[in-house]
Coordinates of C-alpha atoms and ligand atoms in Angstrom, one line a residue:
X1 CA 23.5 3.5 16.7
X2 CA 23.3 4.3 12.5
X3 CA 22.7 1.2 10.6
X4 CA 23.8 1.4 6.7
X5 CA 20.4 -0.5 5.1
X6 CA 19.8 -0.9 1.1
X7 CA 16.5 -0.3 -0.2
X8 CA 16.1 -2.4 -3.6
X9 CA 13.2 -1.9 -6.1
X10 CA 13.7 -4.5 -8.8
X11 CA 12.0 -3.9 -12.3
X12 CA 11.7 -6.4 -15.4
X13 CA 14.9 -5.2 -16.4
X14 CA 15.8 -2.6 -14.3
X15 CA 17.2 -1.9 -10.3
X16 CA 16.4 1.0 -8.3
X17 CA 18.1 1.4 -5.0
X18 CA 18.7 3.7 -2.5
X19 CA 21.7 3.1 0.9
X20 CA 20.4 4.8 3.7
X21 CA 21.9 5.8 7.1
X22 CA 19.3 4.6 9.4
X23 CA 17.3 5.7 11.9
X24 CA 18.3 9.1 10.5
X25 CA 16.9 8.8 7.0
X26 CA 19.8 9.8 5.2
X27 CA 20.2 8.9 2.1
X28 CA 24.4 8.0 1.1
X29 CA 23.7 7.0 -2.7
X30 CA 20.4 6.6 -5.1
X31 CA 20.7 5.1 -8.5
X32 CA 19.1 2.7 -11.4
X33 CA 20.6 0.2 -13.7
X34 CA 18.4 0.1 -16.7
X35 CA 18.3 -2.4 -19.3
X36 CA 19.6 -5.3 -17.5
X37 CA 20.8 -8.4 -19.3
X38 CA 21.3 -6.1 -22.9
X39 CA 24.4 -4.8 -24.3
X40 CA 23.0 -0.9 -23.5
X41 CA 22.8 -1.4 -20.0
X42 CA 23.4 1.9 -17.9
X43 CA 24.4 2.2 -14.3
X44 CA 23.5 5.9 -12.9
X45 CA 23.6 7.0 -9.1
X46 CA 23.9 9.9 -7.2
X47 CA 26.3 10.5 -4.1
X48 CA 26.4 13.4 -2.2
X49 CA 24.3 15.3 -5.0
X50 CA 27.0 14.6 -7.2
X51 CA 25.4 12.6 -10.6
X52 CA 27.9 9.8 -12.5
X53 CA 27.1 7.1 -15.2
X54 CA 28.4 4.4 -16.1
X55 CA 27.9 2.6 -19.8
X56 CA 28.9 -1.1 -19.4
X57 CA 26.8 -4.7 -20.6
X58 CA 25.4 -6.2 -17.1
X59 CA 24.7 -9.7 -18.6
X60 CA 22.3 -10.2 -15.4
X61 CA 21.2 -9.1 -12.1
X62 CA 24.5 -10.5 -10.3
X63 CA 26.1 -8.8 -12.1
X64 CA 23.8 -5.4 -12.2
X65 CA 24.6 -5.7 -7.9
X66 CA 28.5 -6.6 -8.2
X67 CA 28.6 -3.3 -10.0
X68 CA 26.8 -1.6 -7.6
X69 CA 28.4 -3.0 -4.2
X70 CA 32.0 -2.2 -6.5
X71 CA 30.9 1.4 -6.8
X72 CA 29.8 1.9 -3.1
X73 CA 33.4 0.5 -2.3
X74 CA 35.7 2.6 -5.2
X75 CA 33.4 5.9 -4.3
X76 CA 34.1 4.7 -0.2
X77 CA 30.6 5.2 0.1
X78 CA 31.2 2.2 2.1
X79 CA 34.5 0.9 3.5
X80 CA 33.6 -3.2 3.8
X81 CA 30.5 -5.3 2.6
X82 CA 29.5 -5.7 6.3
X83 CA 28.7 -2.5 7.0
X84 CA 25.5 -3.0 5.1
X85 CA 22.9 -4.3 8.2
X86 CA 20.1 -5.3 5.7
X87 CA 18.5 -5.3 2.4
X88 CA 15.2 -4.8 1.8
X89 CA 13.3 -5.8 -1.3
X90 CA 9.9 -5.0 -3.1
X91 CA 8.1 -7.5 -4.2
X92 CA 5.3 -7.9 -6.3
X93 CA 3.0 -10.1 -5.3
X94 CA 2.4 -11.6 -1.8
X95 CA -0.6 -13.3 -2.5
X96 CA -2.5 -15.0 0.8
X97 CA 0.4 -15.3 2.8
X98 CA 2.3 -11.9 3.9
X99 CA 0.1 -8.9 5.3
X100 CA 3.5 -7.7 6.4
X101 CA 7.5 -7.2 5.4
X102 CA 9.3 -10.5 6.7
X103 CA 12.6 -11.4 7.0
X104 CA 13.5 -14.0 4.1
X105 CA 14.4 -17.4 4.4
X106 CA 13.6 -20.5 2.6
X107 CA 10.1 -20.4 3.0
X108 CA 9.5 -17.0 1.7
X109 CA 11.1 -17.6 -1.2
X110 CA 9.8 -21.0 -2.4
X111 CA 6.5 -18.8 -1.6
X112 CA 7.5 -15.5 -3.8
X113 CA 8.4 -18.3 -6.4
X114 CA 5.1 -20.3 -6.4
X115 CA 3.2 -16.4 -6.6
X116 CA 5.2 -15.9 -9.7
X117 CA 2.6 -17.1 -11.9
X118 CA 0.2 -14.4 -10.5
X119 CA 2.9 -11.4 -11.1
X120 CA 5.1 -13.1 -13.8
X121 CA 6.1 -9.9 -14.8
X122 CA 8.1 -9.0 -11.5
X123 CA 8.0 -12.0 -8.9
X124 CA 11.0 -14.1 -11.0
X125 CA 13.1 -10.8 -10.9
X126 CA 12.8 -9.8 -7.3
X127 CA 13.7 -13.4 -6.7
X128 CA 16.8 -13.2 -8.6
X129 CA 17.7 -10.0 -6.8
X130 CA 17.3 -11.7 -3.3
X131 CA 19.3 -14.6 -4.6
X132 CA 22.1 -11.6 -5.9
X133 CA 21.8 -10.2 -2.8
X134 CA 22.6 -13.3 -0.5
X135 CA 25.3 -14.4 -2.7
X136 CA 26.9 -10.9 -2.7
X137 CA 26.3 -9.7 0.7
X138 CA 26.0 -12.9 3.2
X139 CA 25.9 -10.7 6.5
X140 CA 23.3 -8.7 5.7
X141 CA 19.6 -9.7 6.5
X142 CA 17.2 -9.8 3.7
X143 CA 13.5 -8.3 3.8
X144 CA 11.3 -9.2 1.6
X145 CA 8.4 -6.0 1.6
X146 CA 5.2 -6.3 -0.4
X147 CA 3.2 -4.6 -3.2
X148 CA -0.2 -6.0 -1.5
X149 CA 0.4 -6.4 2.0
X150 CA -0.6 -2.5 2.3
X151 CA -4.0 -3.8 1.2
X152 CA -4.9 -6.6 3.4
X153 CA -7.4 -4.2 5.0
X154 CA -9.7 -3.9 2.0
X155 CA -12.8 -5.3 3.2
X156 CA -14.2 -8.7 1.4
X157 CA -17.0 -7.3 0.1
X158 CA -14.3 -5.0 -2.1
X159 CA -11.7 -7.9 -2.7
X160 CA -14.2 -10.7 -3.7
X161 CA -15.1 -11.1 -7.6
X162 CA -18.4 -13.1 -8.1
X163 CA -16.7 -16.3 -9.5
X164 CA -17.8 -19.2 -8.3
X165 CA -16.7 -19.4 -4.5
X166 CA -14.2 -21.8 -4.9
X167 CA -11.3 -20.2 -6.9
X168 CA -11.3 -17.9 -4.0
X169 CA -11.2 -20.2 -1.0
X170 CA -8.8 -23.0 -2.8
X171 CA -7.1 -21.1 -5.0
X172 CA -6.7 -16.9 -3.7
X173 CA -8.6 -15.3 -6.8
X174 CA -9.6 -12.0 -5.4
X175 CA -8.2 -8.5 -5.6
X176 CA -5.3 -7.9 -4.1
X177 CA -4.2 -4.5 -4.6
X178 CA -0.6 -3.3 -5.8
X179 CA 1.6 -0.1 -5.5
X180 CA 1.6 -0.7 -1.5
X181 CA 4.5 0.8 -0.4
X182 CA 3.9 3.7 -2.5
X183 CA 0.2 4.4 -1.1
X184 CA 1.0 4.1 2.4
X185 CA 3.7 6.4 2.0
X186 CA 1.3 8.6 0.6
X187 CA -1.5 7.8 3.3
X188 CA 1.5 8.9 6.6
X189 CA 2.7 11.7 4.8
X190 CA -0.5 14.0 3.8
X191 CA -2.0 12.9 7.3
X192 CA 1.6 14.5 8.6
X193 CA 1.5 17.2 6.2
X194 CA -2.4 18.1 6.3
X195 CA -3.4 16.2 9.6
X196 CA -5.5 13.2 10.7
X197 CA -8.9 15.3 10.3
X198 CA -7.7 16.3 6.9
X199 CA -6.9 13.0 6.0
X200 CA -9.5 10.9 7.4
X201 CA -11.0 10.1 3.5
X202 CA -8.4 10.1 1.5
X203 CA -7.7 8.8 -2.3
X204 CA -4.2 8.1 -3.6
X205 CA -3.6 8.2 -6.9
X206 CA -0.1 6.9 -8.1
X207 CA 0.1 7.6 -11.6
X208 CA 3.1 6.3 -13.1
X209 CA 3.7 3.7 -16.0
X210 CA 2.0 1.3 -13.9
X211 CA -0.8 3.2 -12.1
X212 CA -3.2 2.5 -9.3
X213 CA -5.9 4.6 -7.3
X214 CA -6.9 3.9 -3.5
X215 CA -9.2 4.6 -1.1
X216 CA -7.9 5.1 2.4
X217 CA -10.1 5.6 5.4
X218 CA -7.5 6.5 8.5
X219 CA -4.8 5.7 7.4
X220 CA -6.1 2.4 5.8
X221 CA -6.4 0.9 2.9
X222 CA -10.1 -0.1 1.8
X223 CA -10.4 -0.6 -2.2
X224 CA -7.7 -0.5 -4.5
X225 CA -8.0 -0.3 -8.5
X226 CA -5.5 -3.4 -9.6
X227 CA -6.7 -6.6 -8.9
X228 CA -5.5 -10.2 -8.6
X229 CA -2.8 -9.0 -10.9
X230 CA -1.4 -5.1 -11.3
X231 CA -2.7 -5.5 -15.1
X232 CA -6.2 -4.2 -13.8
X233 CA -7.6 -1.1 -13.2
X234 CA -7.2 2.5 -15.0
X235 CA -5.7 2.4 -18.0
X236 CA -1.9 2.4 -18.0
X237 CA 1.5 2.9 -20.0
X238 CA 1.4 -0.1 -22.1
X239 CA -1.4 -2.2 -19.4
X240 CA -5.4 -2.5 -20.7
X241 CA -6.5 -1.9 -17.4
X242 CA -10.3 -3.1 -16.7
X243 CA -11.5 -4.7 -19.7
X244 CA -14.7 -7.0 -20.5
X245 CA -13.3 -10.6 -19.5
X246 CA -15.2 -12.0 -22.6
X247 CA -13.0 -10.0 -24.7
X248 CA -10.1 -12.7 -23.9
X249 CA -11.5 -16.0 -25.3
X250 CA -12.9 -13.6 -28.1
X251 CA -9.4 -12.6 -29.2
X252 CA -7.8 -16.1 -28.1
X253 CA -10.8 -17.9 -30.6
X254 CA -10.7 -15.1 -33.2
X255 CA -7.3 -14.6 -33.6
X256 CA -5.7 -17.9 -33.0
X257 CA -3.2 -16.3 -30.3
X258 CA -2.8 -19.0 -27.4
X259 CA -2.8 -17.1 -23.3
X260 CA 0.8 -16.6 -23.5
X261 CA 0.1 -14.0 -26.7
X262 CA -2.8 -12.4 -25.0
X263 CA -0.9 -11.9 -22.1
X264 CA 1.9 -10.1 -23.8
X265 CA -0.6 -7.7 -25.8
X266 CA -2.4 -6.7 -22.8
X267 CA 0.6 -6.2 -20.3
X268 CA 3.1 -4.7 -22.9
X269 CA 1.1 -3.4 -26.4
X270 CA -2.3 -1.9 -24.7
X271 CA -2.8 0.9 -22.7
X272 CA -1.7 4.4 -23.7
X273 CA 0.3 3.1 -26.4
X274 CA -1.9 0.2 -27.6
X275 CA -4.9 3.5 -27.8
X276 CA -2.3 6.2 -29.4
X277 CA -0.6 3.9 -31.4
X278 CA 2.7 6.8 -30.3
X279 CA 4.2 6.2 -27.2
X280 CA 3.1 5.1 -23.5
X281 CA 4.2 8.6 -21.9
X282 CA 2.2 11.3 -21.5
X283 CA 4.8 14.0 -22.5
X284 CA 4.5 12.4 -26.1
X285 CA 0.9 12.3 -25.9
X286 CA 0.7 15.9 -24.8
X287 CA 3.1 16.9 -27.9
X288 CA 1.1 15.4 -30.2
X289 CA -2.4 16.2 -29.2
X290 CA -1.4 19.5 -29.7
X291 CA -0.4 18.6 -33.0
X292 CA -4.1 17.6 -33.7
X293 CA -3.4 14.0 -33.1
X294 CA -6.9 12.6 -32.5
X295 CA -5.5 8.7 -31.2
X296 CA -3.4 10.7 -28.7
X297 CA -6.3 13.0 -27.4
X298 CA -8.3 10.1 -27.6
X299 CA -5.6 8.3 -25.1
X300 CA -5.5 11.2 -22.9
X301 CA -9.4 11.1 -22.8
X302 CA -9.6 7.8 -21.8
X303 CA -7.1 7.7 -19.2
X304 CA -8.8 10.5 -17.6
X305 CA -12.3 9.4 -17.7
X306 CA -11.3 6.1 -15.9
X307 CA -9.3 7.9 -13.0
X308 CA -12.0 10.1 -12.7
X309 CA -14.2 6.9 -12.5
X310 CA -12.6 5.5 -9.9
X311 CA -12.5 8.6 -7.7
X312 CA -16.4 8.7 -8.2
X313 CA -16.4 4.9 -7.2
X314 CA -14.2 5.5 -3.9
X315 CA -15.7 8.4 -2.7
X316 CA -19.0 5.5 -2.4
X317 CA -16.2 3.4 0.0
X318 CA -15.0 6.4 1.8
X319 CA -18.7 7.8 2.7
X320 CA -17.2 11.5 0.9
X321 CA -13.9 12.7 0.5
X322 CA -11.1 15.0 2.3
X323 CA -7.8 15.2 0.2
X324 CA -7.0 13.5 -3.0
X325 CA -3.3 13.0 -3.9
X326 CA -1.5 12.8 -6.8
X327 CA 1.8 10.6 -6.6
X328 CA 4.5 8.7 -8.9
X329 CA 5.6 10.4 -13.0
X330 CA 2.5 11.3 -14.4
X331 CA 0.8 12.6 -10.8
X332 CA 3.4 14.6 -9.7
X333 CA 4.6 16.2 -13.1
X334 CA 1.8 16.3 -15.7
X335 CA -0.7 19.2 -14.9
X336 CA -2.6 18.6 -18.0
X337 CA -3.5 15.1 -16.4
X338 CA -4.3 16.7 -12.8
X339 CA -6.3 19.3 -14.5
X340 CA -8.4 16.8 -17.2
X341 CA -9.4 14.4 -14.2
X342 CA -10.4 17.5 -11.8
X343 CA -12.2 19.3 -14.9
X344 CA -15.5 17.2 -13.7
X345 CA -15.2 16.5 -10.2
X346 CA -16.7 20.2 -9.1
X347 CA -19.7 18.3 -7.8
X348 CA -17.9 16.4 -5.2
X349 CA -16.3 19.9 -4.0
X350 CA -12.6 19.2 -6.0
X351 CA -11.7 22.6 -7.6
X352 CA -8.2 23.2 -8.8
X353 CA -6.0 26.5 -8.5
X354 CA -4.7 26.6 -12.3
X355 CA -1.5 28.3 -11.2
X356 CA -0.8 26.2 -8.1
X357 CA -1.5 23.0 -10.4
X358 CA 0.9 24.2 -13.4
X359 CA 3.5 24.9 -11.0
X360 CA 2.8 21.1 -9.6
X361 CA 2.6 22.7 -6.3
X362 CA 2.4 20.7 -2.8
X363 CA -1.6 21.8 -2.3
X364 CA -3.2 22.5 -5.6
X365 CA -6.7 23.2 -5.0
X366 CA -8.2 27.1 -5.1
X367 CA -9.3 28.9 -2.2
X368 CA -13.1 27.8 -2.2
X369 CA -12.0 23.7 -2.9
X370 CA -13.9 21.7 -0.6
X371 CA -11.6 18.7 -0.6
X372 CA -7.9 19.2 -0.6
X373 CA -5.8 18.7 -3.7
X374 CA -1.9 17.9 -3.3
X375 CA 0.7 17.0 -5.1
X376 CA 2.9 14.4 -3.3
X377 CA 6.6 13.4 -4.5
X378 CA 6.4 9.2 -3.3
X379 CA 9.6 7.6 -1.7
X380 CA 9.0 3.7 -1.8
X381 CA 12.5 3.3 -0.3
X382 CA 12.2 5.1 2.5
X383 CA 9.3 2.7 3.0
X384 CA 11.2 0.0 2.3
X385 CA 14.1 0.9 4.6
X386 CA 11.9 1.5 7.4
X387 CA 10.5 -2.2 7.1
X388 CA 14.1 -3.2 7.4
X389 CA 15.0 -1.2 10.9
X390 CA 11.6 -2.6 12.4
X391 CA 12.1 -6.7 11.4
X392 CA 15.8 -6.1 12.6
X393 CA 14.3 -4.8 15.8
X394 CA 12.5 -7.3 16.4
X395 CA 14.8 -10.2 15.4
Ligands
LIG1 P1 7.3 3.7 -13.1 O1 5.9 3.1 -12.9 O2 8.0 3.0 -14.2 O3 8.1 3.8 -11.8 P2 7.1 6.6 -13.1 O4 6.4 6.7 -11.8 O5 8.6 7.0 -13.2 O6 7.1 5.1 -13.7 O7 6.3 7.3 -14.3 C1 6.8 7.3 -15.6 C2 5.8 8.1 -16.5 O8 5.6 9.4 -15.9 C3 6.3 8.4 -17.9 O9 6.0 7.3 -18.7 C4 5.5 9.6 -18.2 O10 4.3 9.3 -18.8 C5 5.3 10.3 -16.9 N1 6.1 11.5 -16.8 C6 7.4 11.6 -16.3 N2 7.8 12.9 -16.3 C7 6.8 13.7 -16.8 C8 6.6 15.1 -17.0 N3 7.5 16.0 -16.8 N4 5.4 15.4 -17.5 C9 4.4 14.5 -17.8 N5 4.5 13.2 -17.6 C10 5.7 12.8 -17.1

């Protein structure tokens, strides 16, 4: 029996889905709605390799999904709203209470709403999606499938911070971990690809706008680089990453700006823009580095240095390494990023082929590389989706 099941990955003001034929895999449409809830919004989605846009205002994401359930019907992707099973959604933050996908009822999302104040960012849009989604398609079951449940096997000594012990216990401050989907994906696919002896120490690194690194012994997840929040960590697009927590009541007392402010400046004016003072993507960087731009070099520096950081500091948790991956925009397209991090890791056996790595090639590393390098396209979805068949299973 096929089952038609949506896979929904819901941004600040964008939606990224995919409609799979499942168990099969297939994939009927893919597209993205960007700017949600501005005049500029853009509907573009694939079917049958066939590309198609569509300019039109989407006031908000009601009507970001009416527009997409219209399409699936005027394109006959599908023939009825029933035929789609299930819908599954990634959400942010999970906090304390989901190690696993669920199915979503009331519960879940009074509990994705109280968690919104740790991911404010993308907790109140994935809600709004799943409150699209059950006005729009009634029949089908929702999922909710989260960034940190991936993570729940990161041991305490790793999740703990050394405040005082009861923020932790009453109130969940410890690391959580982010990008779950996305690094498990990346943890069943290389041991597929490469095999389980291959793969038994293994470090993910999803570089993207957000980005995160993970250590992952058998499949597992045992340290992760974001946090409580996805603002920590490497350095990002527009996030500060790791910084000295000092320097927050510093700005807050020097500058007069209240949380709210700070918040804003590290999440959305730091990072590889806030340092290059250009752009947060790396192609821009690149360009203008070249151009003997010293704040962009001085980005791309920084951003290295702290990956390769965090490499050094899992291959402690892993006991050695195997393969590292590269994943998500900036790991699977930008060779000038692979190559910068490797440049220094020779003494941990990581040595790159410079031809296989400009050609962003599935196994990167030369001939006499100790550890395996690849390159790995991630698929979130077809995490997501999978979630889906397996609750609906069950239920
Ligand atoms: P998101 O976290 O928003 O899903 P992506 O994983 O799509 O982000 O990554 C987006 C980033 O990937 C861009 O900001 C850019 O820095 C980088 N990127 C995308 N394509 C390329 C490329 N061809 N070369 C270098 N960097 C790229």
């Amino acid at each position: 029996m096929s089952e038609k099941i949506l896979a929904i990955n819901s941004g600040s003001s964008s939606l990224k889905f995919k409609l799979y034929i499942m168990p099969a895999e297939t994939v009927l449409v893919s597209g993205q709605i960007e700017r949600i809830g501005q005049p500029s919004s853009e509907f573009s989605y694939t079917i049958a390799g066939k590309k198609s846009k569509l300019a039109q205002p989407m006031k908000d994401y009601e009507t970001a999904i009416q527009t997409v359930i219209e399409t699936l019907l005027a394109s006959h992707v599908i023939e009825s709203k029933h035929e789609i099973i299930g819908v599954g959604h990634r959400i942010s933050h999970g906090g304390r209470y989901y190690t696993k996908p669920v199915i979503v009822d009331e519960d879940v999302k009074a509990k994705i709403d109280e968690l919104a104040v740790l991911s404010p960012l993308h907790n109140p849009v994935n809600l709004l999606g799943i409150k699209a989604f059950e006005k729009l398609l009634p029949d089908a079951t929702e999922v909710a499938v989260f960034d940190t449940s991936f993570h729940h096997t990161i041991p305490a000594k790793a999740y703990m911070y050394a405040l005082p012990y009861s923020y932790y216990k009453d109130h969940g401050i410890r690391r959580y971990g982010f990008h779950g989907p996305s690094h498990e994906y990346i943890a069943e696919k290389a041991a597929e690809l490469f095999g389980k002896q291959q793969t038994h120490r293994l470090i993910s690194c999803h570089l993207g706008n957000g980005g995160s690194l993970t250590a992952i012994l058998d499949g597992h997840s045992v340290n992760s680089s974001m946090g409580f929040t996805p603002l920590a960590g490497i350095v990002m697009g527009t996030r500060s990453g790791d910084i000295d927590p000092e320097i927050i009541p510093f700005i807050e007392e020097e500058f007069q700006m209240d949380s709210h402010a700070v918040r804003e400046m590290l999440n959305h004016d730091s990072g590889l823009q806030g340092l290059s003072g250009i752009s947060n993507d790396i192609r821009d960087l690149d360009e203008a580095a070249k151009q003997g731009n010293q704040r962009a070099q001085l980005a791309l520096d920084v951003y290295a240095h702290q990956i390769q950081q965090y490499i050094g500091a899992y291959t402690t948790d892993l006991e050695g390494l195997d393969t590292l991956v590269f994943t998500a925009g900036i790991g699977e397209h930008s060779a000038l990023v692979r190559q910068m991090v490797c440049e220094r890791l020779g003494y941990l056996g990581i040595k790159l082929d410079p031809e296989k790595n400009a050609a962003n090639a599935l196994s990167i590393e030369a001939a006499d590389s100790r550890v395996k390098v690849a390159v790995i396209p991630t698929d979130e979805e077809i995490v997501i989706a999978r979630d889906v068949m397996a609750l609906l299973k069950e239920a």
